[in-house]
GROMACS .gro file of C-alpha atoms in nm:
model
  433
    1MET     CA    1   0.009   0.017  -0.003
    2THR     CA    2   0.145   0.325  -0.069
    3ARG     CA    3   0.192   0.597   0.155
    4PHE     CA    4   0.257   0.963   0.220
    5PRO     CA    5   0.676   0.913   0.350
    6ARG     CA    6   0.650   1.110   0.620
    7SER     CA    7   0.253   1.093   0.732
    8GLY     CA    8   0.206   0.729   0.678
    9ILE     CA    9  -0.159   0.802   0.586
   10PRO     CA   10  -0.283   0.573   0.298
   11ARG     CA   11  -0.291   0.808  -0.087
   12HIS     CA   12  -0.628   0.629  -0.106
   13TRP     CA   13  -0.770   0.784   0.185
   14LEU     CA   14  -0.730   1.079   0.102
   15ALA     CA   15  -0.909   1.032  -0.262
   16VAL     CA   16  -1.251   1.184  -0.306
   17ALA     CA   17  -1.415   0.882  -0.492
   18TYR     CA   18  -1.297   0.652  -0.157
   19TRP     CA   19  -1.499   0.865   0.066
   20ARG     CA   20  -1.789   0.893  -0.160
   21ARG     CA   21  -1.807   0.525  -0.203
   22LYS     CA   22  -1.794   0.488   0.141
   23THR     CA   23  -2.036   0.750   0.199
   24ILE     CA   24  -2.261   0.629  -0.063
   25PHE     CA   25  -2.251   0.259   0.123
   26LEU     CA   26  -2.368   0.380   0.483
   27LEU     CA   27  -2.642   0.630   0.396
   28GLY     CA   28  -2.767   0.335   0.192
   29ALA     CA   29  -2.752   0.064   0.518
   30ALA     CA   30  -2.871   0.310   0.699
   31LEU     CA   31  -3.210   0.362   0.458
   32ILE     CA   32  -3.248  -0.024   0.423
   33GLY     CA   33  -3.272  -0.078   0.804
   34ILE     CA   34  -3.523   0.249   0.824
   35ALA     CA   35  -3.719   0.071   0.460
   36ALA     CA   36  -3.747  -0.256   0.625
   37ILE     CA   37  -3.908  -0.178   0.947
   38GLY     CA   38  -4.171   0.044   0.764
   39PHE     CA   39  -4.220  -0.259   0.560
   40ALA     CA   40  -4.235  -0.489   0.845
   41LEU     CA   41  -4.515  -0.239   1.067
   42GLY     CA   42  -4.690  -0.229   0.719
   43ALA     CA   43  -4.724  -0.620   0.696
   44ASP     CA   44  -4.815  -0.686   1.032
   45GLU     CA   45  -5.134  -0.394   0.961
   46ALA     CA   46  -5.211  -0.566   0.652
   47GLN     CA   47  -5.233  -0.887   0.812
   48HIS     CA   48  -5.469  -0.731   1.125
   49ALA     CA   49  -5.664  -0.603   0.892
   50PHE     CA   50  -5.727  -0.958   0.711
   51ALA     CA   51  -5.770  -1.154   0.993
   52TRP     CA   52  -6.042  -0.860   1.139
   53LEU     CA   53  -6.188  -0.892   0.787
   54ARG     CA   54  -6.174  -1.303   0.810
   55ASP     CA   55  -6.325  -1.356   1.192
   56THR     CA   56  -6.598  -1.030   1.126
   57TYR     CA   57  -6.705  -1.146   0.796
   58PRO     CA   58  -6.569  -1.512   0.654
   59LEU     CA   59  -6.772  -1.528   0.335
   60ALA     CA   60  -6.634  -1.173   0.209
   61ALA     CA   61  -6.279  -1.285   0.348
   62PHE     CA   62  -6.299  -1.602   0.106
   63ILE     CA   63  -6.408  -1.387  -0.195
   64VAL     CA   64  -6.167  -1.139  -0.139
   65THR     CA   65  -5.862  -1.424  -0.145
   66CYS     CA   66  -6.011  -1.537  -0.451
   67LEU     CA   67  -6.016  -1.221  -0.640
   68GLY     CA   68  -5.752  -1.071  -0.508
   69PHE     CA   69  -5.493  -1.306  -0.627
   70VAL     CA   70  -5.664  -1.234  -0.987
   71VAL     CA   71  -5.608  -0.861  -0.961
   72ALA     CA   72  -5.248  -0.894  -0.810
   73ALA     CA   73  -5.128  -1.139  -1.014
   74VAL     CA   74  -5.297  -1.007  -1.362
   75THR     CA   75  -5.151  -0.670  -1.267
   76THR     CA   76  -4.806  -0.762  -1.204
   77ALA     CA   77  -4.778  -0.948  -1.522
   78HIS     CA   78  -4.902  -0.653  -1.707
   79TRP     CA   79  -4.662  -0.389  -1.570
   80PHE     CA   80  -4.408  -0.519  -1.383
   81PRO     CA   81  -4.351  -0.884  -1.461
   82ALA     CA   82  -4.024  -0.882  -1.284
   83ALA     CA   83  -4.189  -0.788  -0.968
   84ARG     CA   84  -4.382  -1.139  -0.940
   85GLY     CA   85  -4.233  -1.416  -0.647
   86SER     CA   86  -4.002  -1.343  -0.372
   87GLY     CA   87  -3.739  -1.115  -0.498
   88ILE     CA   88  -3.410  -1.263  -0.418
   89PRO     CA   89  -3.432  -1.448  -0.763
   90GLN     CA   90  -3.438  -1.134  -0.940
   91VAL     CA   91  -3.126  -0.977  -0.747
   92ILE     CA   92  -2.916  -1.305  -0.806
   93ALA     CA   93  -3.014  -1.211  -1.222
   94ALA     CA   94  -2.956  -0.868  -1.144
   95ARG     CA   95  -2.596  -0.984  -1.028
   96ARG     CA   96  -2.520  -1.158  -1.370
   97TYR     CA   97  -2.603  -0.811  -1.574
   98GLU     CA   98  -2.375  -0.555  -1.657
   99ASP     CA   99  -2.617  -0.340  -1.853
  100PRO     CA  100  -2.758  -0.115  -1.573
  101ILE     CA  101  -3.077  -0.037  -1.794
  102ILE     CA  102  -3.133  -0.446  -1.755
  103ARG     CA  103  -3.049  -0.472  -1.423
  104GLY     CA  104  -3.267  -0.145  -1.327
  105GLY     CA  105  -3.546  -0.385  -1.509
  106LEU     CA  106  -3.550  -0.601  -1.195
  107ILE     CA  107  -3.435  -0.434  -0.900
  108GLY     CA  108  -3.497  -0.058  -1.023
  109GLY     CA  109  -3.704   0.194  -0.820
  110GLY     CA  110  -4.033   0.102  -1.003
  111VAL     CA  111  -4.025  -0.247  -0.987
  112THR     CA  112  -3.964  -0.237  -0.620
  113LEU     CA  113  -4.178  -0.009  -0.496
  114TRP     CA  114  -4.437  -0.211  -0.702
  115LYS     CA  115  -4.308  -0.523  -0.507
  116VAL     CA  116  -4.375  -0.378  -0.157
  117LEU     CA  117  -4.721  -0.227  -0.226
  118LEU     CA  118  -4.808  -0.541  -0.378
  119THR     CA  119  -4.666  -0.804  -0.092
  120LEU     CA  120  -4.905  -0.578   0.147
  121PHE     CA  121  -5.223  -0.592  -0.072
  122ALA     CA  122  -5.103  -0.997  -0.108
  123LEU     CA  123  -5.113  -0.991   0.304
  124LEU     CA  124  -5.442  -0.817   0.284
  125CYS     CA  125  -5.595  -1.045   0.090
  126GLY     CA  126  -5.478  -1.339   0.300
  127ALA     CA  127  -5.173  -1.485   0.124
  128SER     CA  128  -4.953  -1.706   0.225
  129VAL     CA  129  -4.652  -1.495   0.173
  130GLY     CA  130  -4.362  -1.309   0.352
  131ARG     CA  131  -4.210  -0.989   0.335
  132GLU     CA  132  -3.820  -1.087   0.387
  133GLY     CA  133  -3.738  -1.190   0.025
  134PRO     CA  134  -3.912  -0.878  -0.065
  135THR     CA  135  -3.671  -0.682   0.191
  136VAL     CA  136  -3.383  -0.801   0.066
  137GLN     CA  137  -3.460  -0.689  -0.298
  138LEU     CA  138  -3.526  -0.374  -0.114
  139GLY     CA  139  -3.211  -0.340   0.026
  140ALA     CA  140  -3.085  -0.422  -0.326
  141CYS     CA  141  -3.274  -0.160  -0.483
  142ILE     CA  142  -3.160   0.105  -0.217
  143MET     CA  143  -2.814   0.047  -0.269
  144PHE     CA  144  -2.794   0.052  -0.657
  145LEU     CA  145  -3.028   0.377  -0.695
  146LEU     CA  146  -2.765   0.520  -0.474
  147GLY     CA  147  -2.454   0.379  -0.690
  148THR     CA  148  -2.605   0.475  -1.015
  149ARG     CA  149  -2.732   0.783  -0.922
  150LEU     CA  150  -2.420   0.882  -0.804
  151GLY     CA  151  -2.176   0.788  -1.035
  152LEU     CA  152  -2.038   0.431  -0.916
  153ARG     CA  153  -1.929   0.258  -1.237
  154LYS     CA  154  -1.978  -0.093  -1.079
  155PRO     CA  155  -2.248  -0.163  -0.828
  156GLN     CA  156  -2.246  -0.531  -0.776
  157GLY     CA  157  -2.081  -0.530  -0.443
  158LEU     CA  158  -2.325  -0.242  -0.341
  159VAL     CA  159  -2.627  -0.465  -0.463
  160LEU     CA  160  -2.498  -0.787  -0.233
  161ALA     CA  161  -2.433  -0.570   0.052
  162GLY     CA  162  -2.762  -0.474   0.017
  163ALA     CA  163  -2.953  -0.773  -0.025
  164ALA     CA  164  -2.734  -0.901   0.265
  165ALA     CA  165  -2.838  -0.589   0.474
  166GLY     CA  166  -3.211  -0.654   0.410
  167ILE     CA  167  -3.229  -0.989   0.553
  168ALA     CA  168  -2.998  -0.835   0.882
  169ALA     CA  169  -3.268  -0.556   0.887
  170ALA     CA  170  -3.583  -0.806   0.817
  171PHE     CA  171  -3.476  -1.062   1.087
  172ASN     CA  172  -3.248  -0.882   1.327
  173THR     CA  173  -2.998  -1.139   1.244
  174PRO     CA  174  -2.683  -0.951   1.148
  175LEU     CA  175  -2.437  -1.289   1.110
  176ALA     CA  176  -2.711  -1.463   0.919
  177GLY     CA  177  -2.751  -1.152   0.639
  178ILE     CA  178  -2.387  -1.189   0.651
  179MET     CA  179  -2.370  -1.573   0.541
  180PHE     CA  180  -2.694  -1.535   0.272
  181ALA     CA  181  -2.468  -1.328   0.090
  182ILE     CA  182  -2.182  -1.567   0.096
  183GLU     CA  183  -2.417  -1.869   0.044
  184GLU     CA  184  -2.694  -1.768  -0.112
  185MET     CA  185  -2.668  -1.447  -0.340
  186ALA     CA  186  -2.271  -1.512  -0.449
  187LYS     CA  187  -2.173  -1.778  -0.597
  188ASN     CA  188  -1.822  -1.671  -0.555
  189TYR     CA  189  -1.768  -1.467  -0.242
  190GLU     CA  190  -1.551  -1.163  -0.308
  191LYS     CA  191  -1.309  -1.084  -0.028
  192ARG     CA  192  -1.265  -0.748  -0.140
  193ILE     CA  193  -1.635  -0.644  -0.049
  194SER     CA  194  -1.659  -0.815   0.287
  195GLY     CA  195  -1.595  -0.514   0.440
  196LEU     CA  196  -1.866  -0.326   0.270
  197ILE     CA  197  -2.078  -0.654   0.370
  198ILE     CA  198  -1.994  -0.636   0.712
  199ALA     CA  199  -2.054  -0.248   0.733
  200ALA     CA  200  -2.388  -0.265   0.574
  201VAL     CA  201  -2.520  -0.539   0.787
  202VAL     CA  202  -2.428  -0.349   1.104
  203ILE     CA  203  -2.552  -0.039   1.017
  204ALA     CA  204  -2.910  -0.180   0.884
  205GLY     CA  205  -2.927  -0.405   1.225
  206ALA     CA  206  -2.876  -0.072   1.424
  207VAL     CA  207  -3.111   0.110   1.270
  208SER     CA  208  -3.341  -0.150   1.294
  209ILE     CA  209  -3.251  -0.235   1.678
  210ALA     CA  210  -3.287   0.107   1.758
  211PHE     CA  211  -3.670   0.131   1.652
  212LEU     CA  212  -3.799  -0.167   1.743
  213GLY     CA  213  -3.542  -0.300   2.005
  214ASN     CA  214  -3.327  -0.594   2.077
  215TYR     CA  215  -3.570  -0.886   2.007
  216LYS     CA  216  -3.555  -1.195   1.899
  217TYR     CA  217  -3.784  -1.272   1.595
  218PHE     CA  218  -3.918  -1.589   1.736
  219GLY     CA  219  -3.868  -1.529   2.110
  220SER     CA  220  -3.591  -1.630   2.316
  221ASN     CA  221  -3.603  -2.009   2.297
  222PRO     CA  222  -3.377  -2.216   2.575
  223ILE     CA  223  -3.441  -2.559   2.543
  224GLU     CA  224  -3.249  -2.833   2.815
  225ILE     CA  225  -3.252  -3.157   2.599
  226GLY     CA  226  -2.965  -3.440   2.641
  227PHE     CA  227  -2.735  -3.429   2.325
  228SER     CA  228  -2.804  -3.762   2.239
  229ARG     CA  229  -3.163  -3.732   2.222
  230ALA     CA  230  -3.163  -3.409   2.050
  231MET     CA  231  -2.885  -3.577   1.753
  232ILE     CA  232  -3.163  -3.838   1.730
  233PHE     CA  233  -3.468  -3.555   1.665
  234ALA     CA  234  -3.257  -3.392   1.430
  235THR     CA  235  -3.162  -3.679   1.219
  236VAL     CA  236  -3.561  -3.778   1.208
  237CYS     CA  237  -3.656  -3.393   1.114
  238SER     CA  238  -3.375  -3.355   0.872
  239VAL     CA  239  -3.497  -3.669   0.660
  240ILE     CA  240  -3.886  -3.581   0.702
  241ALA     CA  241  -3.851  -3.222   0.676
  242GLY     CA  242  -3.560  -3.228   0.429
  243LEU     CA  243  -3.815  -3.460   0.250
  244GLY     CA  244  -4.082  -3.226   0.242
  245GLY     CA  245  -3.891  -2.897   0.132
  246SER     CA  246  -3.729  -3.110  -0.165
  247LEU     CA  247  -4.127  -3.152  -0.225
  248PHE     CA  248  -4.184  -2.791  -0.211
  249SER     CA  249  -3.926  -2.706  -0.444
  250PHE     CA  250  -4.033  -2.936  -0.717
  251LEU     CA  251  -4.389  -2.864  -0.715
  252LEU     CA  252  -4.300  -2.458  -0.736
  253LEU     CA  253  -4.063  -2.481  -1.046
  254ALA     CA  254  -4.315  -2.773  -1.166
  255ALA     CA  255  -4.602  -2.504  -1.148
  256GLY     CA  256  -4.416  -2.259  -1.314
  257ARG     CA  257  -4.339  -2.468  -1.613
  258LEU     CA  258  -4.692  -2.589  -1.642
  259TYR     CA  259  -4.837  -2.264  -1.616
  260ARG     CA  260  -4.603  -2.105  -1.931
  261ARG     CA  261  -4.696  -2.443  -2.101
  262LEU     CA  262  -5.052  -2.372  -2.056
  263SER     CA  263  -5.044  -2.008  -2.110
  264ALA     CA  264  -4.918  -2.077  -2.464
  265GLY     CA  265  -5.235  -1.998  -2.687
  266ALA     CA  266  -5.485  -1.975  -2.400
  267ASN     CA  267  -5.545  -1.589  -2.330
  268TRP     CA  268  -5.787  -1.728  -1.986
  269MET     CA  269  -5.480  -1.876  -1.839
  270PRO     CA  270  -5.365  -1.545  -1.696
  271TYR     CA  271  -5.692  -1.505  -1.507
  272ALA     CA  272  -5.782  -1.891  -1.463
  273PHE     CA  273  -5.430  -2.005  -1.298
  274PRO     CA  274  -5.449  -1.714  -1.023
  275ALA     CA  275  -5.769  -1.734  -0.948
  276ALA     CA  276  -5.729  -2.154  -0.870
  277CYS     CA  277  -5.448  -2.051  -0.668
  278GLY     CA  278  -5.605  -1.784  -0.464
  279LEU     CA  279  -5.935  -2.089  -0.432
  280ALA     CA  280  -5.723  -2.284  -0.284
  281VAL     CA  281  -5.560  -2.093  -0.049
  282ALA     CA  282  -5.913  -1.972   0.048
  283ILE     CA  283  -5.998  -2.336   0.137
  284ALA     CA  284  -5.686  -2.348   0.282
  285SER     CA  285  -5.799  -2.074   0.553
  286LEU     CA  286  -6.160  -2.239   0.641
  287LEU     CA  287  -5.993  -2.579   0.719
  288THR     CA  288  -5.712  -2.424   0.966
  289HIS     CA  289  -5.897  -2.151   1.106
  290GLY     CA  290  -5.718  -1.872   0.917
  291TYR     CA  291  -5.395  -2.059   1.025
  292ALA     CA  292  -5.286  -2.076   0.646
  293ASN     CA  293  -5.285  -1.699   0.601
  294GLY     CA  294  -5.017  -1.446   0.615
  295THR     CA  295  -4.645  -1.512   0.721
  296GLY     CA  296  -4.731  -1.778   0.988
  297TYR     CA  297  -4.479  -1.561   1.211
  298GLU     CA  298  -4.738  -1.573   1.510
  299GLN     CA  299  -4.851  -1.940   1.504
  300ALA     CA  300  -4.506  -2.066   1.485
  301LYS     CA  301  -4.338  -1.800   1.763
  302LEU     CA  302  -4.646  -1.911   1.975
  303ALA     CA  303  -4.569  -2.294   1.941
  304LEU     CA  304  -4.198  -2.253   2.006
  305GLU     CA  305  -4.234  -2.020   2.311
  306SER     CA  306  -4.527  -2.227   2.447
  307GLY     CA  307  -4.404  -2.587   2.421
  308GLN     CA  308  -4.736  -2.708   2.267
  309THR     CA  309  -4.762  -2.818   1.930
  310MET     CA  310  -4.933  -2.714   1.618
  311PRO     CA  311  -5.254  -2.910   1.487
  312LEU     CA  312  -5.124  -3.188   1.284
  313TRP     CA  313  -5.292  -3.050   0.975
  314TYR     CA  314  -5.111  -2.752   1.011
  315GLY     CA  315  -4.801  -2.814   0.809
  316PRO     CA  316  -4.927  -2.989   0.510
  317LEU     CA  317  -5.197  -2.708   0.477
  318LYS     CA  318  -4.936  -2.414   0.494
  319LEU     CA  319  -4.727  -2.595   0.269
  320LEU     CA  320  -4.996  -2.588  -0.002
  321ALA     CA  321  -5.110  -2.208   0.099
  322THR     CA  322  -4.773  -2.097   0.044
  323LEU     CA  323  -4.686  -2.328  -0.284
  324ALA     CA  324  -5.037  -2.165  -0.417
  325SER     CA  325  -4.958  -1.797  -0.338
  326SER     CA  326  -4.595  -1.834  -0.456
  327ALA     CA  327  -4.689  -1.994  -0.820
  328SER     CA  328  -4.982  -1.769  -0.851
  329GLY     CA  329  -4.742  -1.484  -0.979
  330LEU     CA  330  -4.805  -1.255  -0.656
  331PRO     CA  331  -4.527  -1.082  -0.513
  332GLY     CA  332  -4.427  -1.194  -0.201
  333GLY     CA  333  -4.148  -1.419  -0.003
  334LEU     CA  334  -4.081  -1.740   0.143
  335PHE     CA  335  -3.874  -1.762   0.415
  336SER     CA  336  -4.123  -1.690   0.696
  337PRO     CA  337  -4.421  -1.916   0.557
  338SER     CA  338  -4.141  -2.168   0.507
  339LEU     CA  339  -4.010  -2.122   0.884
  340SER     CA  340  -4.392  -2.193   0.991
  341VAL     CA  341  -4.421  -2.484   0.772
  342GLY     CA  342  -4.097  -2.657   0.914
  343THR     CA  343  -4.291  -2.571   1.288
  344GLY     CA  344  -4.592  -2.744   1.189
  345LEU     CA  345  -4.401  -3.030   1.003
  346GLY     CA  346  -4.203  -3.061   1.337
  347SER     CA  347  -4.574  -3.090   1.545
  348LEU     CA  348  -4.618  -3.380   1.296
  349ILE     CA  349  -4.327  -3.591   1.391
  350ALA     CA  350  -4.329  -3.514   1.750
  351ALA     CA  351  -4.705  -3.668   1.727
  352ALA     CA  352  -4.505  -3.956   1.575
  353LEU     CA  353  -4.228  -3.977   1.786
  354ALA     CA  354  -4.447  -3.969   2.130
  355HIS     CA  355  -4.604  -4.356   2.066
  356ILE     CA  356  -4.224  -4.450   2.075
  357PRO     CA  357  -4.199  -4.645   2.392
  358ALA     CA  358  -3.788  -4.618   2.361
  359LEU     CA  359  -3.813  -4.241   2.424
  360GLY     CA  360  -4.034  -4.261   2.709
  361GLY     CA  361  -4.276  -3.968   2.616
  362LEU     CA  362  -4.194  -3.630   2.534
  363SER     CA  363  -4.144  -3.325   2.740
  364PRO     CA  364  -4.234  -2.994   2.632
  365ASP     CA  365  -3.811  -2.931   2.582
  366ASP     CA  366  -3.853  -3.203   2.349
  367LEU     CA  367  -4.149  -3.034   2.132
  368ARG     CA  368  -3.989  -2.737   2.117
  369ALA     CA  369  -3.652  -2.883   2.014
  370ILE     CA  370  -3.841  -3.119   1.761
  371MET     CA  371  -4.007  -2.799   1.616
  372LEU     CA  372  -3.723  -2.587   1.593
  373LEU     CA  373  -3.509  -2.868   1.421
  374ALA     CA  374  -3.766  -2.954   1.162
  375MET     CA  375  -3.763  -2.547   1.130
  376ALA     CA  376  -3.429  -2.543   0.972
  377ALA     CA  377  -3.431  -2.858   0.809
  378TYR     CA  378  -3.716  -2.765   0.619
  379PHE     CA  379  -3.595  -2.397   0.550
  380ALA     CA  380  -3.270  -2.562   0.460
  381ALA     CA  381  -3.390  -2.808   0.239
  382VAL     CA  382  -3.592  -2.535   0.038
  383VAL     CA  383  -3.378  -2.266  -0.031
  384GLN     CA  384  -2.991  -2.565  -0.028
  385SER     CA  385  -2.785  -2.293   0.191
  386PRO     CA  386  -2.747  -2.523   0.535
  387LEU     CA  387  -2.540  -2.245   0.716
  388THR     CA  388  -2.796  -1.973   0.626
  389ALA     CA  389  -3.077  -2.147   0.759
  390PHE     CA  390  -2.873  -2.312   1.085
  391VAL     CA  391  -2.689  -1.930   1.138
  392ILE     CA  392  -3.061  -1.743   1.090
  393VAL     CA  393  -3.272  -2.007   1.261
  394ASN     CA  394  -2.988  -2.018   1.547
  395GLU     CA  395  -3.038  -1.650   1.520
  396MET     CA  396  -3.350  -1.567   1.591
  397THR     CA  397  -3.421  -1.804   1.916
  398VAL     CA  398  -3.124  -1.795   2.085
  399SER     CA  399  -3.118  -2.201   2.050
  400ASN     CA  400  -2.776  -2.222   2.201
  401ALA     CA  401  -2.818  -2.594   2.355
  402LEU     CA  402  -2.875  -2.715   1.991
  403LEU     CA  403  -2.588  -2.566   1.812
  404VAL     CA  404  -2.415  -2.947   1.695
  405PRO     CA  405  -2.780  -3.101   1.654
  406LEU     CA  406  -2.925  -2.742   1.433
  407LEU     CA  407  -2.622  -2.803   1.219
  408THR     CA  408  -2.640  -3.134   1.146
  409ALA     CA  409  -3.010  -3.116   1.072
  410THR     CA  410  -2.990  -2.793   0.788
  411PHE     CA  411  -2.653  -2.999   0.623
  412LEU     CA  412  -2.867  -3.360   0.601
  413ALA     CA  413  -3.173  -3.162   0.489
  414ALA     CA  414  -2.996  -2.962   0.219
  415GLY     CA  415  -2.776  -3.267   0.133
  416ILE     CA  416  -3.112  -3.449   0.052
  417SER     CA  417  -3.275  -3.160  -0.134
  418ALA     CA  418  -2.960  -3.172  -0.343
  419MET     CA  419  -3.008  -3.503  -0.471
  420LEU     CA  420  -3.364  -3.492  -0.537
  421THR     CA  421  -3.320  -3.141  -0.744
  422ARG     CA  422  -3.100  -3.057  -0.959
  423GLU     CA  423  -3.008  -2.670  -0.859
  424PRO     CA  424  -3.097  -2.455  -0.557
  425LEU     CA  425  -3.448  -2.300  -0.578
  426TYR     CA  426  -3.362  -1.927  -0.593
  427HIS     CA  427  -3.106  -1.998  -0.822
  428ALA     CA  428  -3.346  -2.207  -1.083
  429LEU     CA  429  -3.630  -1.935  -1.028
  430SER     CA  430  -3.339  -1.680  -1.128
  431ARG     CA  431  -3.334  -1.802  -1.454
  432GLN     CA  432  -3.671  -1.681  -1.535
  433PHE     CA  433  -3.555  -1.330  -1.536
   0.00000   0.00000   0.00000
């Protein structure tokens, strides 16, 4: 490193471009934290509004879900087709392109604003979607716009850092944001931007904590359980939840292929397909008394904190509702619904294990451990990112007693999914863009 001979100050410290890039970066990270907070509050209000409608006027809620799916999917396909789905595939695709116009079409201001608004609308209609994936796109968009408007020539690093900061702010999980950037967003981790990513995660997380407090996404869940017993649970959960996550990925990609095939020459398909998906979610909502709607965050949090299992039908029907919501073309993410599905599958696994005499029955801590392990395993199988699943679940729950079993469950489940599906879900979806 070149330094001035007397002062020892690196030359680049006195360069305007160096400090401009740093300023853009720090400003963007703070804006991501603020935007993520606003998005989270809006998502909560949208879910509460639909819950009120569903409890007060069940028939109206049923109709709103069916019609809302059609309105959201058709308008998205007409005006901002790149806004459909999670948002993470768009960011992955955007990093592959050098052309700023193409990149802007995927993560620019218009398409991202539409995604945020339509995600809130989808939650208002009872769709089983999350806000975390769209928050990743929102973070990448903020960094991309700042870098483009202020003259940075190669903003790929900022886009990656913005995506990581979005995860950190959405879940209040800074380590998961860093791991997500390394494992999911970037095929080859670029060492030279590691400092930018970490700084963005820290700033976005600090802004979130400043406004919302140092909360844990799924609460604090100290679990007392023997290591051998936990490893048995981890192995069982990794197989069952791993198969479930792999099935979800396969069905979602297959639904996309089927829709594109049927749409060729069928003008009614863009209306009929989301209507059918909305009908499936509306029926699932009736069968589950509303549990199939929304992110599933409150149900999963309550189960983990109380040590009481969910209804046995919750996991399969929540999976179906999430599949229908994602396949319909609605903007909305998979993170929270997937974690909730995993918790529901854990309840099924616990019900089966409770009848095994050798285990001597299941304590409340056993039940919580099984649900937590199944949550991590299912999520790891869906995204095929075991370290991200491990870190994000551990950070969200403070389950330090289950570190090794959690790591075991995520790696086994992701391995099972990798054997059954050729490509990770987000990367497969990114090829549509």
